[in-house]
mmCIF file of C-alpha atoms in Angstrom:
data_model
loop_
_atom_site.group_PDB
_atom_site.id
_atom_site.type_symbol
_atom_site.label_atom_id
_atom_site.label_comp_id
_atom_site.label_asym_id
_atom_site.label_seq_id
_atom_site.Cartn_x
_atom_site.Cartn_y
_atom_site.Cartn_z
ATOM 1 C CA MET A 137 13.546 98.408 -42.288
ATOM 2 C CA ALA A 138 13.843 97.348 -45.904
ATOM 3 C CA GLU A 139 17.619 97.490 -45.621
ATOM 4 C CA PHE A 140 17.577 95.253 -42.541
ATOM 5 C CA GLU A 141 15.407 92.678 -44.306
ATOM 6 C CA SER A 142 17.689 92.731 -47.353
ATOM 7 C CA ASN A 143 20.700 92.189 -45.147
ATOM 8 C CA MET A 144 18.996 89.273 -43.433
ATOM 9 C CA GLU A 145 18.141 87.773 -46.803
ATOM 10 C CA PHE A 146 21.745 88.183 -47.912
ATOM 11 C CA LYS A 147 22.999 86.591 -44.796
ATOM 12 C CA GLY A 148 20.456 83.806 -45.102
ATOM 13 C CA LYS A 149 21.665 83.123 -48.633
ATOM 14 C CA SER A 150 25.288 83.115 -47.664
ATOM 15 C CA ASN A 151 25.005 81.283 -44.306
ATOM 16 C CA PRO A 152 23.629 77.879 -45.419
ATOM 17 C CA SER A 153 26.963 76.791 -46.847
ATOM 18 C CA THR A 154 28.862 77.742 -43.734
ATOM 19 C CA MET A 155 26.236 76.186 -41.522
ATOM 20 C CA ALA A 156 26.392 73.004 -43.544
ATOM 21 C CA THR A 157 30.153 72.826 -43.318
ATOM 22 C CA SER A 158 30.098 73.459 -39.560
ATOM 23 C CA PHE A 159 27.414 70.804 -39.088
ATOM 24 C CA PHE A 160 29.384 68.403 -41.282
ATOM 25 C CA ASN A 161 32.541 69.006 -39.260
ATOM 26 C CA ARG A 162 30.618 68.547 -36.021
ATOM 27 C CA SER A 163 29.193 65.272 -37.265
ATOM 28 C CA LEU A 164 32.694 64.108 -38.129
ATOM 29 C CA THR A 165 33.996 64.938 -34.683
ATOM 30 C CA ILE A 166 31.111 63.164 -33.012
ATOM 31 C CA HIS A 167 31.595 60.172 -35.273
ATOM 32 C CA SER A 168 35.297 60.066 -34.476
ATOM 33 C CA SER A 169 34.645 60.235 -30.729
ATOM 34 C CA LYS A 170 32.161 57.373 -30.980
ATOM 35 C CA SER A 171 34.580 55.226 -32.963
ATOM 36 C CA SER A 172 37.520 55.755 -30.568
ATOM 37 C CA PRO A 173 36.688 52.826 -28.195
ATOM 38 C CA LYS A 174 36.631 50.472 -31.202
ATOM 39 C CA ASP A 175 40.030 51.727 -32.227
ATOM 40 C CA PHE A 176 41.442 51.122 -28.748
ATOM 41 C CA ALA A 177 39.902 47.699 -28.306
ATOM 42 C CA PRO A 178 42.528 45.770 -30.291
ATOM 43 C CA SER A 179 45.411 47.603 -28.539
ATOM 44 C CA SER A 180 43.963 46.800 -25.075
ATOM 45 C CA SER A 181 43.641 43.127 -25.962
ATOM 46 C CA ARG A 182 47.218 43.105 -27.237
ATOM 47 C CA PHE A 183 48.335 44.740 -23.984
ATOM 48 C CA TYR A 184 46.439 42.081 -21.961
ATOM 49 C CA TYR A 185 48.074 39.225 -23.830
ATOM 50 C CA SER A 186 51.536 40.800 -23.519
ATOM 51 C CA PHE A 187 50.986 41.289 -19.759
ATOM 52 C CA GLU A 188 50.005 37.627 -19.345
ATOM 53 C CA SER A 189 53.078 36.468 -21.239
ATOM 54 C CA MET A 190 55.271 38.770 -19.127
ATOM 55 C CA LYS A 191 53.717 37.322 -15.948
ATOM 56 C CA GLY A 192 54.560 33.808 -17.101
ATOM 57 C CA LYS A 193 58.167 34.800 -17.760
ATOM 58 C CA VAL A 194 58.423 36.371 -14.304
ATOM 59 C CA LYS A 195 57.143 33.139 -12.727
ATOM 60 C CA GLN A 196 59.731 31.132 -14.644
ATOM 61 C CA LEU A 197 62.519 33.443 -13.463
ATOM 62 C CA CYS A 198 61.282 33.213 -9.848
ATOM 63 C CA ASN A 199 61.316 29.416 -10.020
ATOM 64 C CA ILE A 200 64.843 29.458 -11.389
ATOM 65 C CA PHE A 201 66.132 31.782 -8.671
ATOM 66 C CA GLU A 202 64.354 29.910 -5.872
ATOM 67 C CA SER A 203 65.733 26.569 -7.007
ATOM 68 C CA SER A 204 69.241 28.024 -7.160
ATOM 69 C CA ARG A 205 68.855 29.654 -3.744
ATOM 70 C CA GLU A 206 68.052 26.447 -1.770
ATOM 71 C CA PRO A 207 71.538 24.881 -1.756
ATOM 72 C CA LYS A 208 73.007 28.250 -0.708
ATOM 73 C CA SER A 209 70.735 28.384 2.358
ATOM 74 C CA VAL A 210 71.740 24.841 3.333
ATOM 75 C CA LEU A 211 75.373 25.767 2.888
ATOM 76 C CA HIS A 212 74.847 28.906 4.984
ATOM 77 C CA GLU A 213 73.332 26.839 7.821
ATOM 78 C CA THR A 214 76.247 24.402 7.829
ATOM 79 C CA GLN A 215 78.710 27.282 7.832
ATOM 80 C CA SER A 216 76.923 28.971 10.750
ATOM 81 C CA GLN A 217 76.968 25.712 12.740
ATOM 82 C CA SER A 218 80.679 25.275 12.139
ATOM 83 C CA LEU A 219 81.328 28.890 13.142
ATOM 84 C CA THR A 220 79.386 28.489 16.410
ATOM 85 C CA GLN A 221 81.320 25.326 17.236
ATOM 86 C CA ALA A 222 84.600 27.069 16.494
ATOM 87 C CA SER A 223 83.613 30.043 18.660
ATOM 88 C CA LYS A 224 82.791 27.719 21.559
ATOM 89 C CA LEU A 225 86.169 26.001 21.243
ATOM 90 C CA LYS A 226 87.883 29.366 21.045
ATOM 91 C CA SER A 227 86.027 30.607 24.141
ATOM 92 C CA VAL A 228 87.138 27.557 26.120
ATOM 93 C CA LYS A 229 90.750 28.032 25.038
ATOM 94 C CA SER A 230 90.633 31.730 25.905
ATOM 95 C CA MET A 231 89.869 30.874 29.527
ATOM 96 C CA GLY A 232 93.492 29.944 30.013
ATOM 97 C CA PRO A 233 95.172 27.152 31.958
ATOM 98 C CA GLY A 234 93.469 28.163 35.216
ATOM 99 C CA TYR A 235 90.165 26.854 33.848
ATOM 100 C CA HIS A 236 91.567 23.383 33.152
ATOM 101 C CA ARG A 237 93.451 23.361 36.450
ATOM 102 C CA TYR A 238 90.244 24.059 38.332
ATOM 103 C CA ILE A 239 88.402 21.212 36.581
ATOM 104 C CA PHE A 240 91.097 18.775 37.649
ATOM 105 C CA GLY A 241 90.829 19.927 41.291
ATOM 106 C CA PHE A 242 93.424 22.698 41.522
ATOM 107 C CA SER A 243 92.623 26.144 42.846
ATOM 108 C CA ASN A 244 92.301 29.065 40.458
ATOM 109 C CA ASN A 245 95.163 31.571 40.986
ATOM 110 C CA GLY A 246 95.549 30.371 44.588
ATOM 111 C CA ILE A 247 92.528 32.393 45.781
ATOM 112 C CA ARG A 248 90.450 30.512 48.307
ATOM 113 C CA LEU A 249 87.503 31.308 50.572
ATOM 114 C CA PRO A 250 88.052 29.565 53.932
ATOM 115 C CA GLY A 251 85.187 27.638 55.481
ATOM 116 C CA THR A 252 83.293 27.065 52.212
ATOM 117 C CA GLU A 253 84.753 23.730 51.101
ATOM 118 C CA ASP A 254 81.314 22.081 51.095
ATOM 119 C CA ARG A 255 79.254 24.729 49.303
ATOM 120 C CA ILE A 256 78.816 27.115 46.381
ATOM 121 C CA VAL A 257 79.207 30.800 47.246
ATOM 122 C CA VAL A 258 78.037 33.557 44.906
ATOM 123 C CA TYR A 259 78.800 37.212 45.651
ATOM 124 C CA PHE A 260 76.356 39.408 43.764
ATOM 125 C CA THR A 261 74.261 42.550 43.978
ATOM 126 C CA SER A 262 70.504 42.953 43.717
ATOM 127 C CA LEU A 263 70.683 46.677 42.912
ATOM 128 C CA ARG A 264 69.943 47.756 39.345
ATOM 129 C CA GLY A 265 72.198 50.795 39.284
ATOM 130 C CA VAL A 266 74.429 49.252 36.613
ATOM 131 C CA ARG A 267 72.356 47.282 34.154
ATOM 132 C CA ARG A 268 75.154 45.041 32.859
ATOM 133 C CA THR A 269 76.216 44.047 36.387
ATOM 134 C CA PHE A 270 72.658 43.259 37.430
ATOM 135 C CA GLU A 271 72.057 41.147 34.305
ATOM 136 C CA ASP A 272 75.268 39.159 34.886
ATOM 137 C CA CYS A 273 74.359 38.515 38.523
ATOM 138 C CA TYR A 274 70.861 37.446 37.592
ATOM 139 C CA ALA A 275 72.102 35.139 34.804
ATOM 140 C CA VAL A 276 74.587 33.356 37.088
ATOM 141 C CA ARG A 277 71.979 32.848 39.806
ATOM 142 C CA MET A 278 69.516 31.411 37.272
ATOM 143 C CA ILE A 279 72.147 29.014 35.918
ATOM 144 C CA PHE A 280 72.788 27.556 39.359
ATOM 145 C CA ARG A 281 69.088 27.442 40.183
ATOM 146 C CA GLY A 282 68.552 25.508 36.974
ATOM 147 C CA PHE A 283 70.757 22.761 38.417
ATOM 148 C CA ARG A 284 68.669 22.945 41.652
ATOM 149 C CA VAL A 285 71.783 23.063 43.839
ATOM 150 C CA CYS A 286 71.927 24.874 47.172
ATOM 151 C CA ILE A 287 73.742 28.208 46.831
ATOM 152 C CA ASP A 288 75.151 30.465 49.492
ATOM 153 C CA GLU A 289 74.052 33.776 47.976
ATOM 154 C CA ARG A 290 75.828 36.772 49.495
ATOM 155 C CA ASP A 291 74.285 40.046 48.416
ATOM 156 C CA VAL A 292 76.824 42.835 48.927
ATOM 157 C CA SER A 293 74.102 45.485 48.528
ATOM 158 C CA MET A 294 72.109 44.055 51.443
ATOM 159 C CA ASP A 295 75.062 43.592 53.783
ATOM 160 C CA SER A 296 78.304 45.583 53.554
ATOM 161 C CA ALA A 297 80.125 42.858 55.523
ATOM 162 C CA TYR A 298 80.033 40.658 52.391
ATOM 163 C CA ARG A 299 81.713 43.379 50.349
ATOM 164 C CA LYS A 300 84.490 43.734 52.904
ATOM 165 C CA GLU A 301 84.852 39.964 53.045
ATOM 166 C CA LEU A 302 85.227 39.694 49.269
ATOM 167 C CA GLN A 303 87.770 42.513 49.155
ATOM 168 C CA SER A 304 89.847 40.860 51.867
ATOM 169 C CA VAL A 305 89.830 37.528 50.025
ATOM 170 C CA LEU A 306 90.857 39.137 46.731
ATOM 171 C CA GLY A 307 93.533 41.261 48.360
ATOM 172 C CA GLY A 308 91.726 44.590 48.127
ATOM 173 C CA LYS A 309 91.324 44.362 44.343
ATOM 174 C CA THR A 310 88.326 45.897 42.648
ATOM 175 C CA VAL A 311 86.606 43.150 40.698
ATOM 176 C CA SER A 312 83.361 42.877 38.811
ATOM 177 C CA LEU A 313 80.328 41.128 40.201
ATOM 178 C CA PRO A 314 79.326 38.347 40.405
ATOM 179 C CA GLN A 315 82.166 36.272 41.846
ATOM 180 C CA VAL A 316 81.723 32.510 42.261
ATOM 181 C CA PHE A 317 83.543 30.167 44.662
ATOM 182 C CA ILE A 318 83.016 26.406 44.425
ATOM 183 C CA ARG A 319 84.395 24.156 47.179
ATOM 184 C CA GLY A 320 86.419 27.086 48.470
ATOM 185 C CA ASN A 321 88.124 27.759 45.104
ATOM 186 C CA ARG A 322 87.536 30.928 43.139
ATOM 187 C CA VAL A 323 86.054 30.071 39.749
ATOM 188 C CA GLY A 324 85.567 33.540 38.277
ATOM 189 C CA ASP A 325 82.952 35.958 37.057
ATOM 190 C CA ALA A 326 79.866 35.632 34.870
ATOM 191 C CA GLU A 327 81.784 35.024 31.636
ATOM 192 C CA VAL A 328 83.573 31.999 33.078
ATOM 193 C CA ILE A 329 80.354 30.504 34.450
ATOM 194 C CA LYS A 330 78.543 31.005 31.139
ATOM 195 C CA GLN A 331 81.360 29.349 29.197
ATOM 196 C CA MET A 332 81.483 26.412 31.593
ATOM 197 C CA PHE A 333 77.722 26.055 31.306
ATOM 198 C CA GLU A 334 77.804 26.089 27.487
ATOM 199 C CA THR A 335 80.573 23.495 27.265
ATOM 200 C CA GLY A 336 78.979 21.185 29.873
ATOM 201 C CA GLU A 337 81.866 21.396 32.343
ATOM 202 C CA LEU A 338 79.756 23.142 34.980
ATOM 203 C CA ALA A 339 77.516 20.093 35.285
ATOM 204 C CA LYS A 340 80.598 17.945 35.967
ATOM 205 C CA VAL A 341 81.855 20.359 38.623
ATOM 206 C CA LEU A 342 78.460 20.451 40.362
ATOM 207 C CA ASP A 343 78.196 16.673 40.482
ATOM 208 C CA GLY A 344 77.963 15.587 44.112
ATOM 209 C CA PHE A 345 76.182 18.644 45.512
ATOM 210 C CA PRO A 346 72.748 18.066 47.083
ATOM 211 C CA ARG A 347 69.754 18.914 44.937
ATOM 212 C CA ARG A 348 66.544 20.641 45.898
ATOM 213 C CA GLN A 349 63.020 19.726 44.944
ATOM 214 C CA PRO A 350 61.706 21.393 41.761
ATOM 215 C CA GLY A 351 60.027 24.694 42.531
ATOM 216 C CA PHE A 352 61.412 24.899 46.052
ATOM 217 C CA VAL A 353 60.933 28.272 47.750
ATOM 218 C CA CYS A 354 62.004 29.082 51.293
ATOM 219 C CA GLU A 355 58.888 29.593 53.414
ATOM 220 C CA ALA A 356 60.686 31.811 55.922
ATOM 221 C CA CYS A 357 62.135 34.483 53.612
ATOM 222 C CA GLY A 358 60.752 33.705 50.147
ATOM 223 C CA ASP A 359 64.269 33.123 48.717
ATOM 224 C CA VAL A 360 65.362 36.642 49.684
ATOM 225 C CA ARG A 361 67.955 35.181 52.100
ATOM 226 C CA PHE A 362 67.353 38.035 54.584
ATOM 227 C CA MET A 363 64.747 38.761 57.247
ATOM 228 C CA PRO A 364 64.014 41.718 59.542
ATOM 229 C CA CYS A 365 65.795 41.475 62.865
ATOM 230 C CA GLY A 366 63.599 39.984 65.579
ATOM 231 C CA ASN A 367 65.461 41.797 68.357
ATOM 232 C CA CYS A 368 64.922 45.357 67.104
ATOM 233 C CA SER A 369 62.234 44.716 64.431
ATOM 234 C CA GLY A 370 64.509 46.255 61.808
ATOM 235 C CA SER A 371 64.951 49.589 63.584
ATOM 236 C CA ARG A 372 68.603 48.865 64.574
ATOM 237 C CA LYS A 373 67.844 50.356 67.996
ATOM 238 C CA VAL A 374 67.210 48.616 71.331
ATOM 239 C CA PHE A 375 66.413 50.236 74.640
ATOM 240 C CA ASP A 376 68.867 49.564 77.466
ATOM 241 C CA GLU A 377 66.823 49.395 80.665
ATOM 242 C CA ASP A 378 69.868 49.585 82.941
ATOM 243 C CA GLU A 379 71.189 52.811 81.435
ATOM 244 C CA GLY A 380 67.838 54.067 80.201
ATOM 245 C CA VAL A 381 69.083 54.986 76.703
ATOM 246 C CA PRO A 382 68.620 53.394 73.236
ATOM 247 C CA LYS A 383 71.592 51.575 71.807
ATOM 248 C CA ARG A 384 72.639 50.047 68.509
ATOM 249 C CA CYS A 385 71.365 46.497 67.963
ATOM 250 C CA LEU A 386 74.281 44.077 67.654
ATOM 251 C CA GLU A 387 72.350 41.245 65.976
ATOM 252 C CA CYS A 388 71.488 42.882 62.628
ATOM 253 C CA ASN A 389 73.393 44.649 59.871
ATOM 254 C CA GLU A 390 73.261 48.284 58.797
ATOM 255 C CA ASN A 391 69.890 47.686 57.138
ATOM 256 C CA GLY A 392 68.278 46.061 60.175
ATOM 257 C CA LEU A 393 68.363 42.608 58.537
ATOM 258 C CA ILE A 394 69.663 39.199 59.500
ATOM 259 C CA ARG A 395 70.436 36.106 57.475
ATOM 260 C CA CYS A 396 67.553 33.707 57.040
ATOM 261 C CA PRO A 397 68.068 30.898 59.580
ATOM 262 C CA ASP A 398 66.506 28.296 57.236
ATOM 263 C CA CYS A 399 68.204 28.886 53.863
ATOM 264 C CA GLY A 400 70.860 31.536 54.516
ATOM 265 C CA SER A 401 73.039 29.663 56.962
#
């Protein structure tokens, strides 16, 4: 017991210096941690001022680039306008001499549709099997409807007789739809009509045709141009009382439809 107390006294005599040094070091570390925000305060203010000066320089550079970019945009617009005008002139020239011959009253390639000298005939399809063909047919029909002229629309998908008629006129050639005939002369397909519409020549060609009232819709067929057959009610079959057997109706087409008597004739 005496030895333990002597050891404790020895340790107590030797420990105060080490305890003082450790406490002194701890006080220094605490003091340094408390003084660190003061040390960083000047650097943060310098960083703030440098950031503001950098922002001002960036604004100056943006103003310089924006001012130099304005005349380029104006030049780009003028160049695009000149290119569009040149493309229109090129498209008109690419149509060939047949286009100019038709405008001056000559037939295009000698192809004519007899009995249609007083009307506009458009062969088209209402089926959406081929998207490009349907879009071309729809665009041509909307162009003519925009002029409010009466059109003889012949849907080859609703009546196969129109397809056979077009093939006989073109000599059995396979052509793309739509096909347009004006005053009995073949004008061409959708590309020709679009080019004539863009250049303003289509309005000159259509001058003299009767115009419809704005928003006109046929009350009989709703501008479909076809109606169910009144003889067979669209069934394509009629009952022969003399023979007592059903027979094929001769007044409608293969779909049991007839042309609208008000707008399709």
